[in-house]
Coordinates of C-alpha atoms in Angstrom, one line a residue:
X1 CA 173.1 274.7 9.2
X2 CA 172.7 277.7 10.9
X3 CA 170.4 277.8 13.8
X4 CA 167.0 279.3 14.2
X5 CA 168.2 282.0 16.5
X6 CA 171.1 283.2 14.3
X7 CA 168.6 283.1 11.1
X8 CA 165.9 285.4 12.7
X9 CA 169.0 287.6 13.9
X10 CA 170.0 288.0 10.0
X11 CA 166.5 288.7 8.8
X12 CA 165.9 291.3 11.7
X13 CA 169.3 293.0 10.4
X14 CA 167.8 292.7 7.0
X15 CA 164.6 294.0 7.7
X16 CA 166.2 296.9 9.9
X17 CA 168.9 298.0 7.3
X18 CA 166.5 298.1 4.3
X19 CA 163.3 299.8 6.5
X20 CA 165.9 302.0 7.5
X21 CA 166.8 302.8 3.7
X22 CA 163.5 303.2 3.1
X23 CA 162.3 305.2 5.9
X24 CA 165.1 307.6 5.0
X25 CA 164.4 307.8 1.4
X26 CA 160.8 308.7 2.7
X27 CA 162.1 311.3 4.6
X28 CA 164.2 313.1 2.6
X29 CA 161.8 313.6 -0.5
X30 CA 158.8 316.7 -0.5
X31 CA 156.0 314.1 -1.1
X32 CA 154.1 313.2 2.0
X33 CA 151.1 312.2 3.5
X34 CA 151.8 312.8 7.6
X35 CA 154.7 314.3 9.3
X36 CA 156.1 310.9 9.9
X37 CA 157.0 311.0 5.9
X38 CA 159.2 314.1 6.7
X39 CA 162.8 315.0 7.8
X40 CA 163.4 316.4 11.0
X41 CA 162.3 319.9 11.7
X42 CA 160.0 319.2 9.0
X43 CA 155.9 318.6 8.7
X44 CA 153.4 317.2 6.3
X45 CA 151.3 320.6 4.6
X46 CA 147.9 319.8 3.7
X47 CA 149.2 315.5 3.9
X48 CA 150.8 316.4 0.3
X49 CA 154.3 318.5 1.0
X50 CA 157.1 318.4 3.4
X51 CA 157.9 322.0 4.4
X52 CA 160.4 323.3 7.0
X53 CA 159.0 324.5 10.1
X54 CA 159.2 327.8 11.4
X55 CA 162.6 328.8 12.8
X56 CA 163.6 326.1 9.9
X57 CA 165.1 326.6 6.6
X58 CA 165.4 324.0 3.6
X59 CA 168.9 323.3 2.2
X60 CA 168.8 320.7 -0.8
X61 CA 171.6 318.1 -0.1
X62 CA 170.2 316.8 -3.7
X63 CA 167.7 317.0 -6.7
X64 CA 165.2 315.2 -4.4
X65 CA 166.9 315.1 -0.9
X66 CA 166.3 318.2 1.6
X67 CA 167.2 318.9 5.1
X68 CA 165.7 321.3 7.7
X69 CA 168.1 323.8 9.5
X70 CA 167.6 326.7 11.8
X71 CA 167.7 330.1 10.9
X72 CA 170.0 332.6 11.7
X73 CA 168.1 335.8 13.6
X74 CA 170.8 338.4 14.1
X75 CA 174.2 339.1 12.9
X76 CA 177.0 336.6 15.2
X77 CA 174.5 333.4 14.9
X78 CA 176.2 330.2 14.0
X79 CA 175.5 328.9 10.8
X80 CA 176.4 326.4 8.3
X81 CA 174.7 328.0 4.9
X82 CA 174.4 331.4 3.5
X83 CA 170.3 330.9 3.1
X84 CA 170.1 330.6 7.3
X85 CA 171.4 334.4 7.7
X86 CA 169.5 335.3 4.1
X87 CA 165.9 335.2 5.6
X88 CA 166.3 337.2 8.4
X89 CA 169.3 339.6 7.4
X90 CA 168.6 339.8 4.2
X91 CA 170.3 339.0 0.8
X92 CA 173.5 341.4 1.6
X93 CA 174.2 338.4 4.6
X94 CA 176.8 335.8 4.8
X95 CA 177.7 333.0 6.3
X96 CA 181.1 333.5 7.0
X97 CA 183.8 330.9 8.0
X98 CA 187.3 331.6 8.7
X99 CA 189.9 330.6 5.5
X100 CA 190.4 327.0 5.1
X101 CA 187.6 325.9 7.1
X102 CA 185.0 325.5 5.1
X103 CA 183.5 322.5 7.3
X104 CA 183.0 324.1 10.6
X105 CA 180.4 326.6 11.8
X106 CA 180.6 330.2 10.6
X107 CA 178.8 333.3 12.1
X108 CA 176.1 335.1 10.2
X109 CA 177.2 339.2 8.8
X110 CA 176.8 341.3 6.0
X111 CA 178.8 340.7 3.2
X112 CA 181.3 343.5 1.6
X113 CA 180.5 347.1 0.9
X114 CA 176.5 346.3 3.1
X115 CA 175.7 347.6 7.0
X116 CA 173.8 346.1 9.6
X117 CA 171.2 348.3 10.6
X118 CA 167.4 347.5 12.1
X119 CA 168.1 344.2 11.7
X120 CA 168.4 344.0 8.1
X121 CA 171.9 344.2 5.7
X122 CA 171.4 347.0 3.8
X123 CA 174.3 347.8 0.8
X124 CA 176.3 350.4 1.4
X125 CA 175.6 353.6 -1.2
X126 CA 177.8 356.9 -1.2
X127 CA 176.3 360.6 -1.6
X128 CA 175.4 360.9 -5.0
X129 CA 174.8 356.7 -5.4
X130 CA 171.7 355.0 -6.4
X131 CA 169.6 353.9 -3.8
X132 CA 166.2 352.4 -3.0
X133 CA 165.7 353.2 1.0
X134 CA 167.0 355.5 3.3
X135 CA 169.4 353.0 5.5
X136 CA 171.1 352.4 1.9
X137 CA 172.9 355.8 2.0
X138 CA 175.9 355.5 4.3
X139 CA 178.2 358.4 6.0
X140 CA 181.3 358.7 8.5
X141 CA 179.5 361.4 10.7
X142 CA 177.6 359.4 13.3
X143 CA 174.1 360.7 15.0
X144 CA 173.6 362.3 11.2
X145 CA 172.1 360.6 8.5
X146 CA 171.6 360.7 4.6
X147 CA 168.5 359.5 3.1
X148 CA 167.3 358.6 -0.2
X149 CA 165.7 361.0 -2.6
X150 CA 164.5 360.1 -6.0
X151 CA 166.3 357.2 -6.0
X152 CA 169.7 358.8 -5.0
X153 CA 171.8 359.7 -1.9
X154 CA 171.4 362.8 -0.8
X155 CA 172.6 364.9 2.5
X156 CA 170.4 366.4 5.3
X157 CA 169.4 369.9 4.8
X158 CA 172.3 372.8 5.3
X159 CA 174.7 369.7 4.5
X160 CA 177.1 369.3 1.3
X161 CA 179.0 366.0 0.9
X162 CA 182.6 365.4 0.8
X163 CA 184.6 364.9 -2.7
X164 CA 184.7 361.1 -2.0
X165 CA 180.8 361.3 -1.5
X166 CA 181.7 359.0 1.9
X167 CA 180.6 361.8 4.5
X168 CA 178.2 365.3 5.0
X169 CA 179.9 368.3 5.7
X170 CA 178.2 371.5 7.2
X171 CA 177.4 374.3 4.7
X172 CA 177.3 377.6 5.8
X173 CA 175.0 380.7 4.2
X174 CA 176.5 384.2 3.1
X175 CA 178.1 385.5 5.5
X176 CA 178.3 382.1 8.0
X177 CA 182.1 380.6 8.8
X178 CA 183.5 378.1 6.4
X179 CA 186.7 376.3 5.9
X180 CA 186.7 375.6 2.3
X181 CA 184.5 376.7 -0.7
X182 CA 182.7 373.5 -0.7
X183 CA 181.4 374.6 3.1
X184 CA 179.6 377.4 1.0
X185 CA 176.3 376.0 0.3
X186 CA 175.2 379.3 -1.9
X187 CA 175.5 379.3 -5.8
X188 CA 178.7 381.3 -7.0
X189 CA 180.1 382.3 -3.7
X190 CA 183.5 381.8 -2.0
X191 CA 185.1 381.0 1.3
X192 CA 187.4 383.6 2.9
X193 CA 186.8 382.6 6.7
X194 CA 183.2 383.8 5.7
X195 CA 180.9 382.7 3.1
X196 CA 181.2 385.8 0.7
X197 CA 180.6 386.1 -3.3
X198 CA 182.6 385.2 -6.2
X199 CA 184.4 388.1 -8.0
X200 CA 182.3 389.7 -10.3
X201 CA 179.3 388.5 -8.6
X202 CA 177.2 391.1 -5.5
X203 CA 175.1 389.8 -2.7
X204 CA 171.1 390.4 -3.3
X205 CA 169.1 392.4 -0.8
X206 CA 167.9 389.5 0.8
X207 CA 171.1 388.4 1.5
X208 CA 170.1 384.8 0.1
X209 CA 172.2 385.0 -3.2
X210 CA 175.1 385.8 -5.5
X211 CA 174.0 387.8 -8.6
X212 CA 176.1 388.9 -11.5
X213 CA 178.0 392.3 -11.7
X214 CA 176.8 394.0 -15.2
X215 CA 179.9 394.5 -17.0
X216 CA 178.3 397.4 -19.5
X217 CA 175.1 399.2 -19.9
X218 CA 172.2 397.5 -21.0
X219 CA 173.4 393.9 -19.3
X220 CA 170.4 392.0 -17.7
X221 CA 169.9 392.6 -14.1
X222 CA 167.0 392.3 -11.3
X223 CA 168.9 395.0 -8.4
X224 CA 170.3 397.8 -8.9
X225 CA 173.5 397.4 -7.5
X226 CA 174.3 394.2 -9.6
X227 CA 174.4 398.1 -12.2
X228 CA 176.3 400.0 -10.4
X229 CA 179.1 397.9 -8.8
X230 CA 181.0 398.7 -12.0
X231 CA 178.8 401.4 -13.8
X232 CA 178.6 404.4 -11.4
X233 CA 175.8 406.4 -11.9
X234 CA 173.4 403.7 -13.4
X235 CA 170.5 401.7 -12.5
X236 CA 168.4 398.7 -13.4
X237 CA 165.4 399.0 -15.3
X238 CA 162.7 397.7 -13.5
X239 CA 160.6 396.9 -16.6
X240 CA 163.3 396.1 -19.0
X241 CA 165.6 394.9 -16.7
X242 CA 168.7 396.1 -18.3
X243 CA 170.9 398.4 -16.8
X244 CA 170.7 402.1 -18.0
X245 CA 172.1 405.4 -16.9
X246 CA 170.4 406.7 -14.1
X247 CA 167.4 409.6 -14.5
X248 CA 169.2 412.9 -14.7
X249 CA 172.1 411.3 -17.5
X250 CA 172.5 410.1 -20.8
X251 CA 175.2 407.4 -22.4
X252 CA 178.3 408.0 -24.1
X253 CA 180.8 405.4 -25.6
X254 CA 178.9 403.0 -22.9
X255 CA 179.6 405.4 -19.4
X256 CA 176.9 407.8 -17.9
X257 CA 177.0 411.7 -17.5
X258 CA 175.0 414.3 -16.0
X259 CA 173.1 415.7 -19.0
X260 CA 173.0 419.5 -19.6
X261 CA 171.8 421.3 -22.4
X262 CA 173.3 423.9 -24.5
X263 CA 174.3 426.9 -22.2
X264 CA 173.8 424.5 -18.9
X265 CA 177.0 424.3 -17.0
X266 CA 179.4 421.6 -17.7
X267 CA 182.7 420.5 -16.9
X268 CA 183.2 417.8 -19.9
X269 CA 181.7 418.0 -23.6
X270 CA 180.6 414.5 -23.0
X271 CA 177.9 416.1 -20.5
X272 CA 176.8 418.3 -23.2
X273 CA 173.4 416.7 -24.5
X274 CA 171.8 417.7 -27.9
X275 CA 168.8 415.8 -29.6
X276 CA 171.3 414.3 -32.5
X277 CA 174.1 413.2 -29.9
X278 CA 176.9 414.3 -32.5
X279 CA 179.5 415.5 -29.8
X280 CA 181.7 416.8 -32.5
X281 CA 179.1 419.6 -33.0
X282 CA 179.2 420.8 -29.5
X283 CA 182.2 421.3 -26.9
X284 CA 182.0 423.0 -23.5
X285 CA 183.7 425.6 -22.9
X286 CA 183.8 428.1 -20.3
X287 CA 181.6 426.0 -18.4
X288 CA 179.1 426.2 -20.2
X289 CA 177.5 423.8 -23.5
X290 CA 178.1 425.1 -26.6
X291 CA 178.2 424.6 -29.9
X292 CA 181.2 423.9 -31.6
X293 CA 182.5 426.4 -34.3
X294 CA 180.7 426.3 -37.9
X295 CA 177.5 424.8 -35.9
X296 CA 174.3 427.2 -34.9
X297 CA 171.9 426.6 -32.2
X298 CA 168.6 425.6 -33.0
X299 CA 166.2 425.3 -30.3
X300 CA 168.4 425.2 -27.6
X301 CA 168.5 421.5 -28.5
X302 CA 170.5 420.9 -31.0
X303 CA 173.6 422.4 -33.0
X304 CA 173.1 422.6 -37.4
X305 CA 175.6 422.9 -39.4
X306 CA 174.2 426.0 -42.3
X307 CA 176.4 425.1 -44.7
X308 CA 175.3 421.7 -45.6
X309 CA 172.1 421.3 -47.2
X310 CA 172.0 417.5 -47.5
X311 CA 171.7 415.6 -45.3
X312 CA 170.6 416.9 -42.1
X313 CA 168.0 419.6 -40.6
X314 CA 168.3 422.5 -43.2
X315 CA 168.8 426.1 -41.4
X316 CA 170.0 429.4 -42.0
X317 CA 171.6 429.9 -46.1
X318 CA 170.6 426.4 -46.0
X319 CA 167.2 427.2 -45.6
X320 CA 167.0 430.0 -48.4
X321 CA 169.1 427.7 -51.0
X322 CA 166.3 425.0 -50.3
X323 CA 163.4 427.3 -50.6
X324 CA 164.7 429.3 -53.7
X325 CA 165.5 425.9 -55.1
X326 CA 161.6 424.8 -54.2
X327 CA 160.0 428.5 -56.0
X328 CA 162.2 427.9 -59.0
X329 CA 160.4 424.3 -59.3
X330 CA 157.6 425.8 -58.7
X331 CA 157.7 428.5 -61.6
X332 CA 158.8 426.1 -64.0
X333 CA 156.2 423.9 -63.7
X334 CA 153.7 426.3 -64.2
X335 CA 155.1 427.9 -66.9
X336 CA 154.8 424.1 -68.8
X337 CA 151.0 424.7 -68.6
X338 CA 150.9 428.0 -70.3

């Protein structure tokens, strides 16, 4: 028979090991009705919920168990779970622990391809990448910084980025130094120590640009040098914008000469201007524009041919054979009537 001392010691271990069960099963549910209900770094909200504290994070050790631990602040803190460097640092955080041991302390950093920056983990984005804020777009150079426009990656002004999109070079205007062609930040020029323009292409008035070299007459333009860089002698239309021959000449076979009239001096028959622009009816010779043989002159504008009656301006026996031709109609016709 045991005695009354060791009896009340059993019912007091009793009594201790099963409120101890029970306070703990009270404790590590949500419901509540004070803080006395809740785990440790925990409180009773509105006597119906345990929630964590501040400082505090929950970690579910179960469907219905929970447990309050502190929360990481800046990148180094000790930690146990990725959700206590999350809050603070952000969902590009870790909590990293060394290989193999997984059930010690780790220290709180961003996770792979992210940066720490103003106390938040951004992911890292190259030039070019998507992007949401600024501090997503990362580069090599320090004290120069990328930023995020319409929703991409994009380098500070007077800045062109590298081919792996990981950095922002300086880019250099017409004219500025440069090391490579990509250093050239203006549209179809080169690097030759100096900014300059692509072949085929001439630098504007303004200096600001590359426009393209007409190749013939009548190509589009907007200066007139972009005309004559490779068609001496013309100009660009300032209505039209086309390049033509320049006032004073006319176009042959797609090159401009000096125009003179028939007995103008010359030094080529191409300069040699009549109004029908035949040039096999007119030669220069002597210096001077005139018409070639078998061809009259006609108004000191063009050279007719008086043997041919059709087609072409009539002159001349030309002339007489259409109007004799004309009176002969003429008389017939009102001979019918009589």
């Amino acid at each position: 028979m045991r005695s009354p001392t060791i009896l009340l010691y059993s019912i007091l271990l009793c009594v201790t090991y099963f409120g101890t069960a029970v306070f703990q099963q009270l404790n590590s549910g949500r419901e509540c009705k004070n803080d006395g209900d809740c785990v440790m770094n925990a409180y009773c909200f509105e006597g119906k919920m345990c929630l964590c504290r501040n400082g505090f994070v929950a970690i579910n050790t179960s469907k219905k168990t929970f447990i309050c631990v502190n929360e990481a602040s800046n990148v180094g803190d000790v930690c146990q779970y990725d959700i206590q460097c999350g809050k603070a640092l952000g969902i590009h955080s870790e909590c990293k622990k060394n290989i193999g041991e997984a059930d010690k302390a780790g220290r709180c950093q961003c996770k792979q391809d992210s940066h720490y920056q103003d106390g938040i983990c951004y992911p890292n984005s190259r030039i070019g990448e998507a992007c949401q804020v600024n501090d997503n777009c990362v580069i090599l150079t320090p004290n120069l910084a990328a930023y995020c426009d319409h929703s991409r990656c994009v380098c500070p002004p007077y800045y062109h980025p590298d081919d792996y999109g990981t950095d922002c070079l300086p880019s250099s205007d017409l004219g500025g130094p440069c090391i490579t062609d990509d250093d050239c930040i203006t549209m179809n020029s080169r690097c030759r120590n100096v900014c300059e323009c692509n072949m085929g292409y001439i630098v504007n008035e303004k200096r600001t640009d590359c426009l393209k070299a007409a190749d013939k007459l009548h190509d589009p333009c907007d200066e007139d040098k972009q005309c004559s860089e490779f068609l001496p002698r013309s100009t660009c239309d300032p209505i039209r914008k086309r390049c033509n021959c320049s006032l004073g000449l006319h176009e042959v076979n797609g090159a401009c000469f000096q125009s003179a009239r028939l007995h103008e001096p010359c030094t080529q028959k191409e300069e040699c201007l009549i109004d029908s622009r035949d040039l096999s009816r007119i030669e220069c010779n002597g210096g001077f524009c005139i018409c070639a043989e078998h061809y009259e002159m006609v108004n000191r504008s063009d050279c007719i041919d008086p043997r041919r009656t059709f087609p072409g301006t009539p002159t001349g026996v030309g002339v007489m054979r259409q109007i004799n031709t004309s009176l002969m109609m003429v008389i017939t016709a009102i001979a019918a009537l009589w």
